[in-house]
XYZ file of C-alpha atoms in Angstrom:
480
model
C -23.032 -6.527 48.584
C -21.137 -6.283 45.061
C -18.598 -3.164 45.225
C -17.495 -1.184 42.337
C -13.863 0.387 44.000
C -12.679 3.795 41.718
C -15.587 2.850 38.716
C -17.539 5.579 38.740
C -15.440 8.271 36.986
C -14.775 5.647 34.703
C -18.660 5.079 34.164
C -19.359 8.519 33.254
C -16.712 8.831 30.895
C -17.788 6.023 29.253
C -21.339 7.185 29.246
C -20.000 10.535 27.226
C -18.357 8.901 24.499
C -21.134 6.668 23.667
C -23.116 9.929 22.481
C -20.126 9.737 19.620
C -20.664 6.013 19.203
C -18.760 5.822 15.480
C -14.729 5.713 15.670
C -12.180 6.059 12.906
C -10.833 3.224 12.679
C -9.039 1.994 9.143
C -10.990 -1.151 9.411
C -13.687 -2.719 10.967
C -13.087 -5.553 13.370
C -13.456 -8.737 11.909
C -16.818 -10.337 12.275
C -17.854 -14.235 12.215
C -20.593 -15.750 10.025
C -23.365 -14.827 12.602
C -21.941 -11.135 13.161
C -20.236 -11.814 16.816
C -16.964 -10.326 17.033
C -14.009 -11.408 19.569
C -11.136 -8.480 20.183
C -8.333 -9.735 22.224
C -6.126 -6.303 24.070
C -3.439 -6.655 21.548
C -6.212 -6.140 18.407
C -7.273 -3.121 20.637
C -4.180 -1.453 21.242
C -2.438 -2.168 17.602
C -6.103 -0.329 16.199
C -5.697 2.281 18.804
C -1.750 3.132 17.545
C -2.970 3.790 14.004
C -6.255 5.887 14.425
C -6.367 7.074 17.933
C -6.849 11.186 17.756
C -4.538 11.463 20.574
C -1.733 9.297 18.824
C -2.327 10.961 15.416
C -2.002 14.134 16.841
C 1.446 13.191 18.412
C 2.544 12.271 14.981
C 1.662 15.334 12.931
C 3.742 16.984 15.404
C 6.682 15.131 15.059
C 5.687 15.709 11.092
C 5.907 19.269 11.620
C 9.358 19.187 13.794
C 10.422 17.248 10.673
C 9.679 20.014 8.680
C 11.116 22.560 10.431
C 14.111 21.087 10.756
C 14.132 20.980 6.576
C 13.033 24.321 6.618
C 16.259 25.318 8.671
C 18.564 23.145 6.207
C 17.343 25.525 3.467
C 19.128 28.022 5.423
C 22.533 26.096 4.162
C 21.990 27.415 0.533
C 22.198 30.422 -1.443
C 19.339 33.295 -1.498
C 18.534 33.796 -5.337
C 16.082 36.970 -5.727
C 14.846 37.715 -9.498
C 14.002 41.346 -9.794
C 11.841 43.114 -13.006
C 11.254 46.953 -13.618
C 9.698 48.827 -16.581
C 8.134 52.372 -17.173
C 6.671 54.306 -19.795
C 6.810 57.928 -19.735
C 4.292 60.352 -21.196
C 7.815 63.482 -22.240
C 10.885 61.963 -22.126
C 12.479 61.760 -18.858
C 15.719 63.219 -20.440
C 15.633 65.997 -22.797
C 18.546 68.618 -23.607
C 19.397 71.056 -25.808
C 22.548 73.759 -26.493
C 21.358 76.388 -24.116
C 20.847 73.946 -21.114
C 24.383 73.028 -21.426
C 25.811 75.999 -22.492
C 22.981 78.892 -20.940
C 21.495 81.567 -22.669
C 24.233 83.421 -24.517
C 25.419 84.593 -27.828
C 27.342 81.590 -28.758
C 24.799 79.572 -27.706
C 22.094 80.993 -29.342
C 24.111 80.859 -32.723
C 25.100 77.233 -32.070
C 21.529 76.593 -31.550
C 20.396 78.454 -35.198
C 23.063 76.099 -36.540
C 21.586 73.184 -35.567
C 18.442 74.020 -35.984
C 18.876 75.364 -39.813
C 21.052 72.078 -40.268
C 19.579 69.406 -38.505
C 16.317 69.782 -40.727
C 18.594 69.364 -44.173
C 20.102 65.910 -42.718
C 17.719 65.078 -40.114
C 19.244 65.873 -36.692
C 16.754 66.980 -33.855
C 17.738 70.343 -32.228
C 17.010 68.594 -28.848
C 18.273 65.464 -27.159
C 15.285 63.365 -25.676
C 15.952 60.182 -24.246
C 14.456 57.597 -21.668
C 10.978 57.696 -22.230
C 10.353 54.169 -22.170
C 12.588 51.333 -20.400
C 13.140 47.877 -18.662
C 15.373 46.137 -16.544
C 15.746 42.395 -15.513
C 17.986 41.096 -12.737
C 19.372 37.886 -10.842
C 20.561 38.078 -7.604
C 22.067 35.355 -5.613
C 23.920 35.558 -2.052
C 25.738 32.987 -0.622
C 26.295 33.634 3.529
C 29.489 32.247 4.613
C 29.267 33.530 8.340
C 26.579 33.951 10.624
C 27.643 34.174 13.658
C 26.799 30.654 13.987
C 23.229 31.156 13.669
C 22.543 29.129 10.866
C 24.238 26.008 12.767
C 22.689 26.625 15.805
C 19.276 26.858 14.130
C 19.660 23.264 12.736
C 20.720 22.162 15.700
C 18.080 22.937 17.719
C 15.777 21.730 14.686
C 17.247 18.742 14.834
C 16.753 18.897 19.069
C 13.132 19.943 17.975
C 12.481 16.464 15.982
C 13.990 14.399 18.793
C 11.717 15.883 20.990
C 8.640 15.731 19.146
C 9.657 11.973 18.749
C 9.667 11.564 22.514
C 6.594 13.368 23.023
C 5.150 10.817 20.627
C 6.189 7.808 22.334
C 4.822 9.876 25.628
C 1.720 9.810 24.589
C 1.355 6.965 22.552
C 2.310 5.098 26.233
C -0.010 7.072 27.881
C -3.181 6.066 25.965
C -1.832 2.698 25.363
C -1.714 2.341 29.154
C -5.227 4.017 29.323
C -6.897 1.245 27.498
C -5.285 -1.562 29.011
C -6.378 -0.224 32.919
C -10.055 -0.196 31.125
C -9.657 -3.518 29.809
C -8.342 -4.832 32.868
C -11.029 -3.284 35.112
C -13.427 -4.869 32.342
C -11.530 -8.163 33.168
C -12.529 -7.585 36.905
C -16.263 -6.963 35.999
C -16.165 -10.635 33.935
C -14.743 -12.052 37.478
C -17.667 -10.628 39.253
C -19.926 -11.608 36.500
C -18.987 -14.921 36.956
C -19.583 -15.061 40.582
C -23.013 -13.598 40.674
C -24.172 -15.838 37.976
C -23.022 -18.933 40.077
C -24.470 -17.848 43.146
C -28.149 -16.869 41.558
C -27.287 -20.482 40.603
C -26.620 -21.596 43.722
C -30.060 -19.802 45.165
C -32.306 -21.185 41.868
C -31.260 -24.939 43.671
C -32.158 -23.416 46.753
C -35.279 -21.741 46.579
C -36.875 -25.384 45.082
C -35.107 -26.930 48.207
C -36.742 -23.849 50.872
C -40.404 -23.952 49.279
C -40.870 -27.488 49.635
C -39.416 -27.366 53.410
C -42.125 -24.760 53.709
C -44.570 -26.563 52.236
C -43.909 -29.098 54.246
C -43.674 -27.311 57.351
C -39.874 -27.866 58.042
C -39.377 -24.385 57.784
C -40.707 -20.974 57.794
C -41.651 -19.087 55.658
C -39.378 -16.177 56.321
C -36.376 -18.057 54.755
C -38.176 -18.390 51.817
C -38.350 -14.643 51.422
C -35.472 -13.745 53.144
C -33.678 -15.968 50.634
C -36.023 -14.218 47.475
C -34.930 -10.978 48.939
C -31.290 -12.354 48.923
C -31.630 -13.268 44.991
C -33.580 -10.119 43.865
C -30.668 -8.054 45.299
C -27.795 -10.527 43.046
C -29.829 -10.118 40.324
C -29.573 -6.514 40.614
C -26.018 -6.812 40.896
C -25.438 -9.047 37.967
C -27.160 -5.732 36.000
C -25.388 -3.648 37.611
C -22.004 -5.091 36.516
C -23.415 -5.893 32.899
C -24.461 -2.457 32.621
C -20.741 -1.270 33.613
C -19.206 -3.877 31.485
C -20.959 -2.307 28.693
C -19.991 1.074 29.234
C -16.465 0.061 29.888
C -16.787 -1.420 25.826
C -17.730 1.397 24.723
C -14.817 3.114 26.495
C -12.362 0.966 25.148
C -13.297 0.935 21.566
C -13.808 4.413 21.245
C -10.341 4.726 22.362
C -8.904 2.323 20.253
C -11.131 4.088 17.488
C -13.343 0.797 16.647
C -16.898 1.660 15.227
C -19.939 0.395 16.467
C -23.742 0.928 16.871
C -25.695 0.848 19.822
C -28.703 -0.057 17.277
C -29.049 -3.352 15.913
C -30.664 -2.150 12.697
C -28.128 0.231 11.920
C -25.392 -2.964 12.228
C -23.574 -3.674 9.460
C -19.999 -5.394 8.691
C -18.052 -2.549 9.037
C -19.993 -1.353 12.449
C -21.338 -4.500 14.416
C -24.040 -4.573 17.183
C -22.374 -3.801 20.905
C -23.733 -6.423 22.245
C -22.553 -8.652 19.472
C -18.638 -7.293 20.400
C -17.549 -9.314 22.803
C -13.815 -9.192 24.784
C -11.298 -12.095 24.968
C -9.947 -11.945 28.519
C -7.695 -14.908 28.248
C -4.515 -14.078 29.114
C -1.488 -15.492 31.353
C -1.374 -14.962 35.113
C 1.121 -11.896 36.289
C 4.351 -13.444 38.251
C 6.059 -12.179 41.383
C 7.292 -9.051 41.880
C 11.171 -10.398 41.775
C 10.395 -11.530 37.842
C 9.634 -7.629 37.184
C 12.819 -6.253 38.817
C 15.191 -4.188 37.000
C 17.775 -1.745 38.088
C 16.142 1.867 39.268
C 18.868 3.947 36.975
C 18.138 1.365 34.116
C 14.699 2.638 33.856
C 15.160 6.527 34.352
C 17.654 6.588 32.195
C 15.516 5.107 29.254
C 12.354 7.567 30.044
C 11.275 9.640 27.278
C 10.652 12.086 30.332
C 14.784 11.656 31.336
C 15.265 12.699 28.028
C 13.404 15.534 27.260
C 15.067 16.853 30.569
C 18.651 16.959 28.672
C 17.316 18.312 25.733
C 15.693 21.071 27.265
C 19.598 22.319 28.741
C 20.757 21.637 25.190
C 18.170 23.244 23.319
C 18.729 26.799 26.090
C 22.206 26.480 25.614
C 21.537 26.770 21.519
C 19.533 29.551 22.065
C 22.217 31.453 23.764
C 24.361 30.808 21.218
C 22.472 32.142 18.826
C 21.736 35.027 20.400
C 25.348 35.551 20.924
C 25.337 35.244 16.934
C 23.404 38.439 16.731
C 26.338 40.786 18.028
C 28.826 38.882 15.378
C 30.059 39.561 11.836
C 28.030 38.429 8.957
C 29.640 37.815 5.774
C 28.082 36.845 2.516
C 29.258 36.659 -1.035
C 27.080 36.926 -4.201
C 26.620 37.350 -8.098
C 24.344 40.047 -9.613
C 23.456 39.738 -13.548
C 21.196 41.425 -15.201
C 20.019 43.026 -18.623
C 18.538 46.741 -18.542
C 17.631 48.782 -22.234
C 16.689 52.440 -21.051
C 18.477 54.364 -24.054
C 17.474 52.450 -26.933
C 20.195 50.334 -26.568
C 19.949 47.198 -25.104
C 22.876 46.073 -22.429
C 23.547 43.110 -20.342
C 25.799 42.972 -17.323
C 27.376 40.711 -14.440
C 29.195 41.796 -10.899
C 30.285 39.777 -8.111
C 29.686 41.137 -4.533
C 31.077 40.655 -1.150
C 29.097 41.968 1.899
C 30.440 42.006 5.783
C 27.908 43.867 8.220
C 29.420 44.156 12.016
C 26.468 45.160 14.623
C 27.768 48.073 16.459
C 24.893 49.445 18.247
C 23.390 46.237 19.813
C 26.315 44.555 21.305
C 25.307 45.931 24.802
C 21.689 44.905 24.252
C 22.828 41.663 23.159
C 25.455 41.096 25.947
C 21.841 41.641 28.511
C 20.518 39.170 26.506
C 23.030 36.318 26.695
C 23.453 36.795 30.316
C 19.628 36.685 30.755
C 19.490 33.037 28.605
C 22.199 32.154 30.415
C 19.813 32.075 33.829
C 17.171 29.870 31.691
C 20.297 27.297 30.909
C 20.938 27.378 34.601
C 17.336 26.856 35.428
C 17.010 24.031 33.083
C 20.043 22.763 34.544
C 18.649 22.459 37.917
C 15.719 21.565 36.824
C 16.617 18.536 35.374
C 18.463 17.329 38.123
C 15.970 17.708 40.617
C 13.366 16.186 38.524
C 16.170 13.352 37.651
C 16.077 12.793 41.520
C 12.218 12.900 41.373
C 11.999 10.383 38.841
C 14.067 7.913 40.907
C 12.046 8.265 43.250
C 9.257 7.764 41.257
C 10.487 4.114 39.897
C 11.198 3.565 43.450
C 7.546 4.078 44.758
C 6.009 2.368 41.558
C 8.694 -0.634 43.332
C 6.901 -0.646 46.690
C 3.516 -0.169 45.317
C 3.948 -3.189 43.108
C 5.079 -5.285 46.258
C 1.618 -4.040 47.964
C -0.582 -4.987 45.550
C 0.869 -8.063 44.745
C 1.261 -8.921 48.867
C -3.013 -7.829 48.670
C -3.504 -10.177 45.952
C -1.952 -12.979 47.862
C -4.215 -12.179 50.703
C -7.475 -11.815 48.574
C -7.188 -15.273 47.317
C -6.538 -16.632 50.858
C -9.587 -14.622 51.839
C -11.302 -16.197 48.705
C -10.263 -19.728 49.480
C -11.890 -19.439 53.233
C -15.004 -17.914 52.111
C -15.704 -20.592 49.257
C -14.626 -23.402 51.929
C -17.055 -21.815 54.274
C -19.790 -21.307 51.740
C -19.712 -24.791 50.616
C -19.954 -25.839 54.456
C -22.638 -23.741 55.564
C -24.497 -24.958 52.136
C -23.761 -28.545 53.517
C -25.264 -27.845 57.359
C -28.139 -25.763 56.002
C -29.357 -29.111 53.810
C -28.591 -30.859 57.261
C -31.146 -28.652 58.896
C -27.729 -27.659 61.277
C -27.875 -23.608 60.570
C -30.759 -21.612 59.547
C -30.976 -19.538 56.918
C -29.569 -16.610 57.695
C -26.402 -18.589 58.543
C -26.437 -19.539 54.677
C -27.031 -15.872 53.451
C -24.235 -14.511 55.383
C -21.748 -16.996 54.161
C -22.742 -16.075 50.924
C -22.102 -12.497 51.010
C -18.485 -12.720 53.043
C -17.834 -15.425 49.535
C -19.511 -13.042 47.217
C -17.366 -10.212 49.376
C -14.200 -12.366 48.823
C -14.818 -12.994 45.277
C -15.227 -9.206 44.278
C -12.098 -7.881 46.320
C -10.211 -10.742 44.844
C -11.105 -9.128 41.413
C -10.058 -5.871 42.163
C -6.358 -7.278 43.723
C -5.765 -8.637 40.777
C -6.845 -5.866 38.456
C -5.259 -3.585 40.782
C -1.444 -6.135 40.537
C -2.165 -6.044 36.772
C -1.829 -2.614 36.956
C 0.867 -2.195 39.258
C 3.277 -4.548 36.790
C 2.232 -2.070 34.166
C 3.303 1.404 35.603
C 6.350 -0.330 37.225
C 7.635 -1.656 33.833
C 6.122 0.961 31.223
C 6.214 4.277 33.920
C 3.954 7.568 33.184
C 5.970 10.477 34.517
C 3.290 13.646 34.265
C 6.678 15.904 34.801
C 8.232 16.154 31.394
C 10.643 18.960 29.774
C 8.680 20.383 27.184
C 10.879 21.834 24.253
């Protein structure tokens, strides 16, 4: 019987996203005068780099490293505040006479009579009132010209921020990239099996005309003819089986490379063709030896986006001590204030420069706690990385070996193949000679269909092995 290896999980997932049936994609795949549509893998994966959610996501992240990183620049430049006051008082906020200077005395008292009796001859109040109404408007702007080499550090590890995002990207750009090509290949594999089911229901339509006649004629029984019926009815139900999974495999694939479809026919249209009207373009070279693969082990850890992140995540703890060394340092700034204020009647404009130097006093033993305690996390990223440096050697190492298995299985399925199809084509040959019955015939058939299918899967399976040997997924990555 027909074997589906590892398909099932595949199956299902497929059989989810077809509820969401429409993708995203810019544009439509291109369709041909009758509606069919032919996507090769690279049409797949270059629409799956631009509208993927996965992929998209990745870059608004690195968009928003990019951003922080400008957002720490700004740091770099001066702080300019603008600052507005007014009031309006119901009395005067200031008001003074001769007896609140001088208290309540003789000379006062006459001092007052004299200005009272005079001030109403020339017009001069007895009492001083001022401030009832006012304004002031101000600029401020402070220049810091020492930190305690915060503000460097803080670009820094902006800029270690935007690197990372940008490997992240790349991470998981691979990643789903890599997803889609294992479904196309296992879609491959299902065309393979396709094939060989629809040549041996061939194989059994010659047949059956060849059995009923014997039986007609009495030169055989009439148990081959249904054991042979049997025999088809079960191929045939293969052959659905694998259509059925080839289908959902589609749908797998171009939801992930975020090409729309319908699983309607009347709801088809140019820019969202029938399913069944999509159809894959498998044609592609054979896969070469393992030796035409081979590249040095330290070539390819070293140019991981996973290697990577490792040494930025020591860089980007040893910023963060530093800046929380910065905390227990001198900060010095330098400024101009200017400003116009009118709260006497008289209207005045001004200017200063300023100079400000503030020296923590009270937190330098909370800070000195602090530094030693980031100074474990640089050690522990330290460590880290080179333990997971040794795991990732290993890693290239055992994607090595498994590459030489699968491609060492592959040989062997197609010397498997070769026998079965040799003794197939015999047993057809003695069964027309009335040498073997039928049952002979049946079981050479399955150990060829056998053959056929596990050839598939070796191959799919070397395919893949060539993949994650050249392109590797690590899952452990430095996150920053």
């Amino acid at each position: 019987m027909l074997r589906f290896p590892d398909n099932n999980r595949l199956y299902l997932a497929a059989f989810v996203l077809m509820l969401g049936a429409a993708g995203t994609a810019p544009e439509a795949a291109a369709q041909d005068a009758e509606g069919a549509v032919v996507l090769t893998l690279e049409e797949c994966l270059r629409a799956a780099g631009e509208s993927n959610a996965d992929i998209r996501g990745a870059a608004l992240d690195l968009r928003a490293a990019e951003l922080q990183r400008e957002e720490a620049f700004a740091e770099y430049f001066p702080r300019v505040s603008a600052t507005g006051f007014g009031f309006y008082s119901l009395n005067p906020l200031l008001d003074i006479g001769i007896k609140d200077i001088l208290g309540d005395n003789e000379l006062s008292n006459n001092l007052q009579d004299l200005i009272t009796t005079a001030g109403a001859e020339f017009g001069i109040p007895s009492r001083y009132t001022a401030m009832q109404h006012g304004y002031l408007l101000g600029v401020v702007a402070m220049q810091p010209l020492y930190a305690g080499g915060r503000i460097v550090n803080g670009n820094r590890l902006a800029e270690l921020g935007v690197k990372a995002a940008g490997l992240s990207a790349d991470m998981q750009k691979r990643k789903t990239l890599r997803g889609i090509e294992q479904a196309w290949w296992q879609a491959a594999s299902l065309e393979d099996k396709k094939a060989t089911l629809e040549r041996v229901i061939s194989i059994m339509d010659e047949l059956k005309s060849s059995v009923d006649a014997a039986v007609g004629a009495g030169l055989a029984a009439e148990t081959d003819a249904l054991q042979l019926e049997l025999r088809s009815s079960e191929t045939r139900a293969a052959l659905r089986q694998v259509e059925s999974g080839q289908k959902l495999i589609k749908m797998s694939i171009l939801n992930s490379a975020g090409i729309e479809y319908t699983l309607l026919r009347s709801l088809s249209d140019e820019g969202r063709p029938y399913i069944d009207d999509i159809s894959l373009d498998f044609s592609s070279d054979e896969p070469l030896s393992p030796e035409h693969y081979r590249k040095d082990e330290q070539e390819i850890v070293s140019s991981l986006a996973e290697r990577q992140l490792l040494d930025l995540q020591v860089d980007a703890n040893r910023l963060q001590k530093k800046m929380a060394l910065g905390e227990a340092l001198p900060q010095v700034a330098v400024g101009v204030a200017a400003g116009y204020s009118d709260f006497l009647g008289r209207g005045r404009a001004d200017a200063l420069a300023v100079a400000t130097v503030s020296i923590p006093l009270s937190d330098w033993g909370k800070t000195s706690k602090k530094v030693q305690r980031l100074q474990t996390q640089v050690q522990k990223a330290e460590e880290q990385r080179d333990y997971l440096d040794r795991q990732l050697s290993l890693k290239v190492a055992s994607l090595w070996v498994e590459l030489e298995a699968r491609y060492d299985a592959l040989l062997n399925s197609e010397e498997s193949l070769d026998i079965a199809t040799r003794l197939f084509e015999v047993a057809r040959q003695n069964y027309a000679a009335g040498l073997i019955g039928i049952s002979d015939l049946l079981t050479a058939e399955a150990s060829y269909r056998q053959a056929a299918s596990e050839r598939a899967d070796a191959l799919i399976a070397y395919r893949n092995a060539v993949k994650a040997y050249q392109q590797p997924v690590i899952s452990e990555g430095a996150q920053l």
